[in-house]
Amino acid sequence: SIYGARAAQGVIIITTRTGKQGSMTLTYDGYYGTQNVAKSSIPDMLDTDEYMEYLDRSQDAGFVHPVFGSPGSLTKPDMIVVSPGFKGGVSAGDPLADPSNYDISDYGAAYQIMETSEGTNWFEEILQPGVIQNHQLTASGGNDKSTYTFSMNYFGQEGIYKNTDYNRYSARVNTTYTPKDWIRVGENLQFIYEKSEGETTLGEASPWGWAYRMVPYIPAYDIGDANGKRGFGGNAVGESGNASSPVADLSRDGDDYRQNYKIFGNAFLEIKPIDGLTIRTSYGIDYGNFFNKDFTYRTYERSENVGITGFGTGYNYRLTWTWTNTA
């Protein structure tokens, strides 16, 4: 086989659209729409009252929840306070819930005040209708000496998670030129630039995994400071698990991105020195250039906080080429 070791699993020959003789033809293809997570795919989670009922049924008399108290006499407080000196639920008129106490400027000694939620739907907090669109413009034509096809494409996809998206720009050129009956040259090349932004973690530590584990009585955001700037709600109050707020993660990871540059295709030269003999040389290339940027931020709202802000970048490239000669 002329394909050598690359043909171990067989060979698939793919042909692409080429130009035809005649005047230029200009075509446009595209679509625009939205994508959503089906409601049937979202778990039905407990609200705060149902969670209190769960605590009442599952915990013994010696258990004390920092927000709701003891089984048999559980009460839902107006506010939740998380501070160096106190963590728990209080009434709205309690001096501990005085808005003037609120201060999260010192992450190591944050004073957070949150309104007890009736039941935060963490999935609704992180999901959104994502716009998805695709647009392609193609020009093709030719004459008895040459043919051409040139196309440009844009594909954009907002993520179903907030603060995530993906964009791809590509161009393709496919031409052939026959200056003499015995010689033909041409190429079929595609150029791609793509960039994705935001959270990409899968599995338990993904936004979906965290949304499944977060408790309902914690709100997505706290009451905020005097200027209206709110902090993220979290489980630092205790007895609420060690999940990370998916709202906070998606916001903090919104500046992370990955970008790729790709070139894929081939160029060829074909000659017919005598009748019945065609000699062809073809050079194919698959080149990619990849770059990523990731931030890690200190946190204040978690039961297990991140103490160090970090920044990381990565770069790599790949190059695969194939040179084929046939007679």
Coordinates of C-alpha atoms in Angstrom, one line a residue:
S1 CA 0.0 0.0 0.0
I2 CA 1.3 3.5 -0.8
Y3 CA -0.1 4.6 2.5
G4 CA 2.3 2.5 4.5
A5 CA 1.8 2.0 8.3
R6 CA -0.9 4.7 8.3
A7 CA -3.2 2.2 6.4
A8 CA -3.1 -0.4 9.2
Q9 CA -6.8 0.0 9.8
G10 CA -7.8 0.7 6.2
V11 CA -7.9 3.8 4.1
I12 CA -10.8 6.2 3.6
I13 CA -10.6 8.6 0.7
I14 CA -12.5 11.8 1.2
T15 CA -13.2 14.2 -1.7
T16 CA -14.2 17.8 -1.2
R17 CA -16.3 20.2 -3.2
T18 CA -14.4 21.8 -6.1
G19 CA -15.2 24.6 -8.5
K20 CA -16.6 24.0 -11.9
Q21 CA -16.2 25.8 -15.2
G22 CA -18.6 28.8 -15.6
S23 CA -19.2 32.1 -14.0
M24 CA -18.8 32.6 -10.3
T25 CA -21.4 31.2 -8.0
L26 CA -21.9 32.8 -4.6
T27 CA -23.8 30.9 -2.0
Y28 CA -24.7 31.5 1.7
D29 CA -25.7 28.9 4.3
G30 CA -26.5 29.6 7.9
Y31 CA -28.7 29.1 10.9
Y32 CA -29.4 30.9 14.2
G33 CA -31.0 29.4 17.3
T34 CA -30.7 28.6 21.0
Q35 CA -30.0 25.5 23.0
N36 CA -31.2 24.7 26.5
V37 CA -31.0 21.9 29.0
A38 CA -34.3 20.1 29.1
K39 CA -36.1 20.5 32.4
S40 CA -36.5 16.7 32.5
S41 CA -32.7 16.4 32.7
I42 CA -32.4 18.7 35.8
P43 CA -32.7 16.8 39.1
D44 CA -35.6 17.8 41.4
M45 CA -33.8 19.0 44.6
L46 CA -35.1 19.7 48.1
D47 CA -36.1 23.2 49.1
T48 CA -35.2 24.6 52.5
D49 CA -38.3 23.4 54.3
E50 CA -37.9 19.9 52.9
Y51 CA -34.2 20.0 53.9
M52 CA -35.2 20.9 57.5
E53 CA -37.6 17.9 57.4
Y54 CA -34.7 15.7 56.3
L55 CA -32.6 16.9 59.2
D56 CA -35.4 16.3 61.6
R57 CA -35.8 12.7 60.4
S58 CA -32.2 11.8 60.0
Q59 CA -30.4 13.4 63.0
D60 CA -30.5 12.3 66.6
A61 CA -31.4 14.6 69.5
G62 CA -27.8 15.5 70.3
F63 CA -27.2 17.0 66.8
V64 CA -27.1 20.9 66.6
H65 CA -27.2 22.5 63.1
P66 CA -25.5 26.0 63.1
V67 CA -28.3 27.4 61.0
F68 CA -31.5 25.6 62.1
G69 CA -30.7 24.3 65.6
S70 CA -31.6 20.9 67.1
P71 CA -34.0 18.2 65.7
G72 CA -37.5 18.5 67.2
S73 CA -37.2 22.3 67.4
L74 CA -35.6 23.3 64.1
T75 CA -36.3 26.9 63.1
K76 CA -35.5 28.8 59.9
P77 CA -33.7 32.0 60.7
D78 CA -33.9 35.2 58.6
M79 CA -30.2 35.5 58.1
I80 CA -27.0 33.5 58.1
V81 CA -23.8 35.1 59.5
V82 CA -20.3 33.8 58.8
S83 CA -17.6 35.6 60.7
P84 CA -14.4 34.8 62.6
G85 CA -16.3 34.9 65.9
F86 CA -19.7 33.4 64.9
K87 CA -21.1 31.1 62.3
G88 CA -24.8 30.4 62.3
G89 CA -28.4 31.6 61.8
V90 CA -29.8 34.7 63.4
S91 CA -32.9 36.8 63.2
A92 CA -33.0 39.9 61.0
G93 CA -32.9 42.2 64.1
D94 CA -29.9 40.5 65.7
P95 CA -26.9 42.9 66.1
L96 CA -24.8 40.2 64.4
A97 CA -26.9 40.8 61.2
D98 CA -26.3 44.5 61.2
P99 CA -25.3 45.3 57.5
S100 CA -22.6 47.6 58.8
N101 CA -20.7 44.5 60.0
Y102 CA -20.5 43.2 56.5
D103 CA -16.9 43.2 55.2
I104 CA -15.2 40.6 52.9
S105 CA -12.2 42.7 52.0
D106 CA -10.0 40.5 54.2
Y107 CA -10.5 37.0 52.9
G108 CA -8.8 35.5 55.9
A109 CA -11.3 37.2 58.3
A110 CA -14.4 37.8 56.1
Y111 CA -17.7 38.9 57.8
Q112 CA -20.5 37.7 55.5
I113 CA -24.2 38.1 55.9
M114 CA -26.7 36.2 53.8
E115 CA -30.4 36.0 53.7
T116 CA -31.6 32.5 54.3
S117 CA -32.9 31.2 51.0
E118 CA -36.3 29.5 50.7
G119 CA -34.6 27.1 48.4
T120 CA -31.9 28.0 45.9
N121 CA -32.2 26.2 42.6
W122 CA -28.5 26.0 41.9
F123 CA -29.1 24.6 38.4
E124 CA -31.2 27.6 37.4
E125 CA -28.4 29.8 38.8
I126 CA -25.8 28.4 36.5
L127 CA -27.7 27.6 33.3
Q128 CA -28.8 29.8 30.5
P129 CA -30.2 29.6 27.0
G130 CA -27.2 29.5 24.8
V131 CA -27.2 31.2 21.4
I132 CA -25.8 28.9 18.6
Q133 CA -25.2 30.2 15.1
N134 CA -23.4 29.2 11.9
H135 CA -22.7 31.3 8.8
Q136 CA -20.9 30.2 5.6
L137 CA -20.2 32.1 2.4
T138 CA -18.8 30.2 -0.6
A139 CA -17.6 31.4 -4.0
S140 CA -16.8 29.0 -6.8
G141 CA -16.2 29.0 -10.5
G142 CA -13.6 28.5 -13.2
N143 CA -12.7 28.2 -16.9
D144 CA -11.0 25.7 -19.1
K145 CA -7.6 26.4 -17.4
S146 CA -8.5 26.7 -13.8
T147 CA -11.3 26.1 -11.1
Y148 CA -11.6 27.5 -7.7
T149 CA -13.7 27.3 -4.5
F150 CA -13.2 29.7 -1.6
S151 CA -15.3 29.7 1.5
M152 CA -15.4 31.4 4.9
N153 CA -17.2 30.2 7.9
Y154 CA -18.1 31.4 11.4
F155 CA -19.5 29.2 14.1
G156 CA -20.5 30.6 17.5
Q157 CA -21.9 28.8 20.5
E158 CA -22.7 30.4 23.9
G159 CA -22.5 27.7 26.6
I160 CA -25.5 26.5 28.5
Y161 CA -23.3 27.4 31.5
K162 CA -23.1 31.1 32.2
N163 CA -19.7 32.8 31.4
T164 CA -18.8 30.1 28.8
D165 CA -18.7 30.3 25.0
Y166 CA -16.9 29.0 21.9
N167 CA -16.1 30.7 18.6
R168 CA -14.5 29.3 15.5
Y169 CA -13.5 31.1 12.3
S170 CA -12.3 29.1 9.3
A171 CA -11.5 29.6 5.6
R172 CA -10.9 27.1 2.9
V173 CA -9.3 27.4 -0.5
N174 CA -9.4 24.8 -3.2
T175 CA -8.0 25.6 -6.6
T176 CA -6.6 23.8 -9.7
Y177 CA -4.6 25.3 -12.5
T178 CA -3.9 23.5 -15.9
P179 CA -1.6 25.8 -17.9
K180 CA -0.8 23.0 -20.3
D181 CA -2.5 19.7 -21.1
W182 CA 0.4 17.8 -19.5
I183 CA 0.7 19.7 -16.2
R184 CA -1.8 20.4 -13.4
V185 CA -1.2 22.0 -10.0
G186 CA -3.5 22.8 -7.1
E187 CA -4.2 22.8 -3.4
N188 CA -6.9 22.2 -0.9
L189 CA -6.2 24.0 2.4
Q190 CA -8.2 24.9 5.4
F191 CA -7.3 27.6 8.0
I192 CA -9.0 27.5 11.4
Y193 CA -8.9 29.7 14.5
E194 CA -11.0 28.7 17.5
K195 CA -11.3 30.0 21.1
S196 CA -13.3 28.7 24.0
E197 CA -13.7 30.6 27.3
G198 CA -14.8 29.8 30.7
E199 CA -15.1 26.7 32.9
T200 CA -14.3 23.3 31.3
T201 CA -14.1 21.0 34.3
L202 CA -16.1 17.7 34.1
G203 CA -17.2 15.2 36.6
E204 CA -17.7 15.8 40.3
A205 CA -15.9 19.1 40.4
S206 CA -17.9 20.5 37.5
P207 CA -20.6 23.2 37.9
W208 CA -23.2 20.5 37.4
G209 CA -21.6 18.3 40.1
W210 CA -21.4 21.3 42.6
A211 CA -25.0 22.3 41.9
Y212 CA -26.1 18.8 42.8
R213 CA -24.2 19.0 46.1
M214 CA -24.9 22.5 47.3
V215 CA -27.5 22.9 50.0
P216 CA -30.7 24.9 49.3
Y217 CA -30.7 27.3 52.2
I218 CA -27.5 29.0 51.1
P219 CA -28.3 31.9 48.6
A220 CA -26.2 32.4 45.4
Y221 CA -25.1 35.8 46.7
D222 CA -24.9 37.5 50.1
I223 CA -26.4 40.9 51.0
G224 CA -23.4 42.9 49.7
D225 CA -21.8 46.1 50.9
A226 CA -23.1 49.7 51.1
N227 CA -22.2 50.2 47.4
G228 CA -24.4 47.2 46.4
K229 CA -21.5 44.9 45.5
R230 CA -22.4 41.4 46.5
G231 CA -20.2 38.5 47.4
F232 CA -20.9 34.8 46.6
G233 CA -22.9 32.7 49.0
G234 CA -21.1 29.6 50.2
N235 CA -21.0 26.8 52.7
A236 CA -18.5 28.2 55.2
V237 CA -21.2 28.3 57.9
G238 CA -20.6 24.6 58.5
E239 CA -22.7 21.4 58.3
S240 CA -23.4 22.2 54.7
G241 CA -20.9 20.0 52.9
N242 CA -17.7 21.0 51.1
A243 CA -19.0 21.7 47.6
S244 CA -17.9 24.8 45.9
S245 CA -20.5 27.4 44.7
P246 CA -20.9 26.7 41.0
V247 CA -22.0 30.4 40.6
A248 CA -18.7 31.5 42.0
D249 CA -16.6 29.1 40.0
L250 CA -18.2 30.0 36.7
S251 CA -17.7 33.7 37.4
R252 CA -14.1 33.4 38.5
D253 CA -13.2 31.1 35.5
G254 CA -14.9 33.4 33.0
D255 CA -11.5 34.8 32.0
D256 CA -9.9 31.4 31.4
Y257 CA -9.5 30.6 27.7
R258 CA -8.0 28.2 25.2
Q259 CA -7.2 29.1 21.6
N260 CA -6.0 27.1 18.7
Y261 CA -4.7 27.9 15.2
K262 CA -4.8 25.1 12.7
I263 CA -3.8 24.5 9.1
F264 CA -4.9 21.3 7.3
G265 CA -4.7 20.3 3.7
N266 CA -2.4 19.5 0.8
A267 CA -0.8 20.8 -2.4
F268 CA 0.0 18.8 -5.5
L269 CA 1.8 18.8 -8.8
E270 CA 0.7 16.4 -11.6
I271 CA 2.5 15.9 -15.0
K272 CA 1.9 13.6 -17.9
P273 CA 5.2 13.2 -19.7
I274 CA 3.8 10.7 -22.2
D275 CA 0.4 9.2 -23.0
G276 CA -0.7 6.7 -20.4
L277 CA 1.7 7.9 -17.7
T278 CA 0.8 10.3 -14.9
I279 CA 3.4 11.3 -12.3
R280 CA 2.0 13.0 -9.2
T281 CA 3.6 14.5 -6.0
S282 CA 1.4 15.6 -3.1
Y283 CA 2.4 17.2 0.2
G284 CA -0.1 17.2 3.1
I285 CA 0.2 19.1 6.3
D286 CA -1.7 19.0 9.6
Y287 CA -0.4 21.8 11.9
G288 CA -1.8 23.0 15.2
N289 CA -0.7 25.7 17.6
F290 CA -2.4 25.7 21.0
F291 CA -2.4 28.2 23.9
N292 CA -4.3 28.3 27.2
K293 CA -4.6 30.7 30.1
D294 CA -6.0 29.8 33.5
F295 CA -6.5 31.9 36.7
T296 CA -7.0 30.6 40.2
Y297 CA -8.4 33.0 42.8
R298 CA -8.5 33.1 46.6
T299 CA -11.9 32.4 48.0
Y300 CA -13.7 33.4 51.2
E301 CA -17.1 31.6 51.1
R302 CA -16.1 27.9 51.1
S303 CA -15.8 25.4 53.9
E304 CA -12.4 24.6 52.3
N305 CA -11.0 27.9 50.9
V306 CA -8.3 28.4 48.4
G307 CA -5.6 30.6 50.0
I308 CA -3.4 31.5 47.1
T309 CA -4.1 33.3 43.8
G310 CA -2.4 31.7 40.8
F311 CA -2.0 32.1 37.1
G312 CA -0.9 29.5 34.6
T313 CA -0.4 29.3 30.8
G314 CA 0.4 26.5 28.5
Y315 CA 1.6 26.3 24.9
N316 CA 2.2 23.5 22.5
Y317 CA 2.1 22.7 18.8
R318 CA 1.9 19.7 16.6
L319 CA 3.1 19.1 13.0
T320 CA 2.3 16.1 10.9
W321 CA 3.2 16.0 7.2
T322 CA 2.8 13.4 4.5
W323 CA 4.6 13.4 1.2
T324 CA 3.2 11.0 -1.4
N325 CA 4.6 10.3 -4.8
T326 CA 2.8 8.1 -7.4
A327 CA 3.2 7.1 -11.0

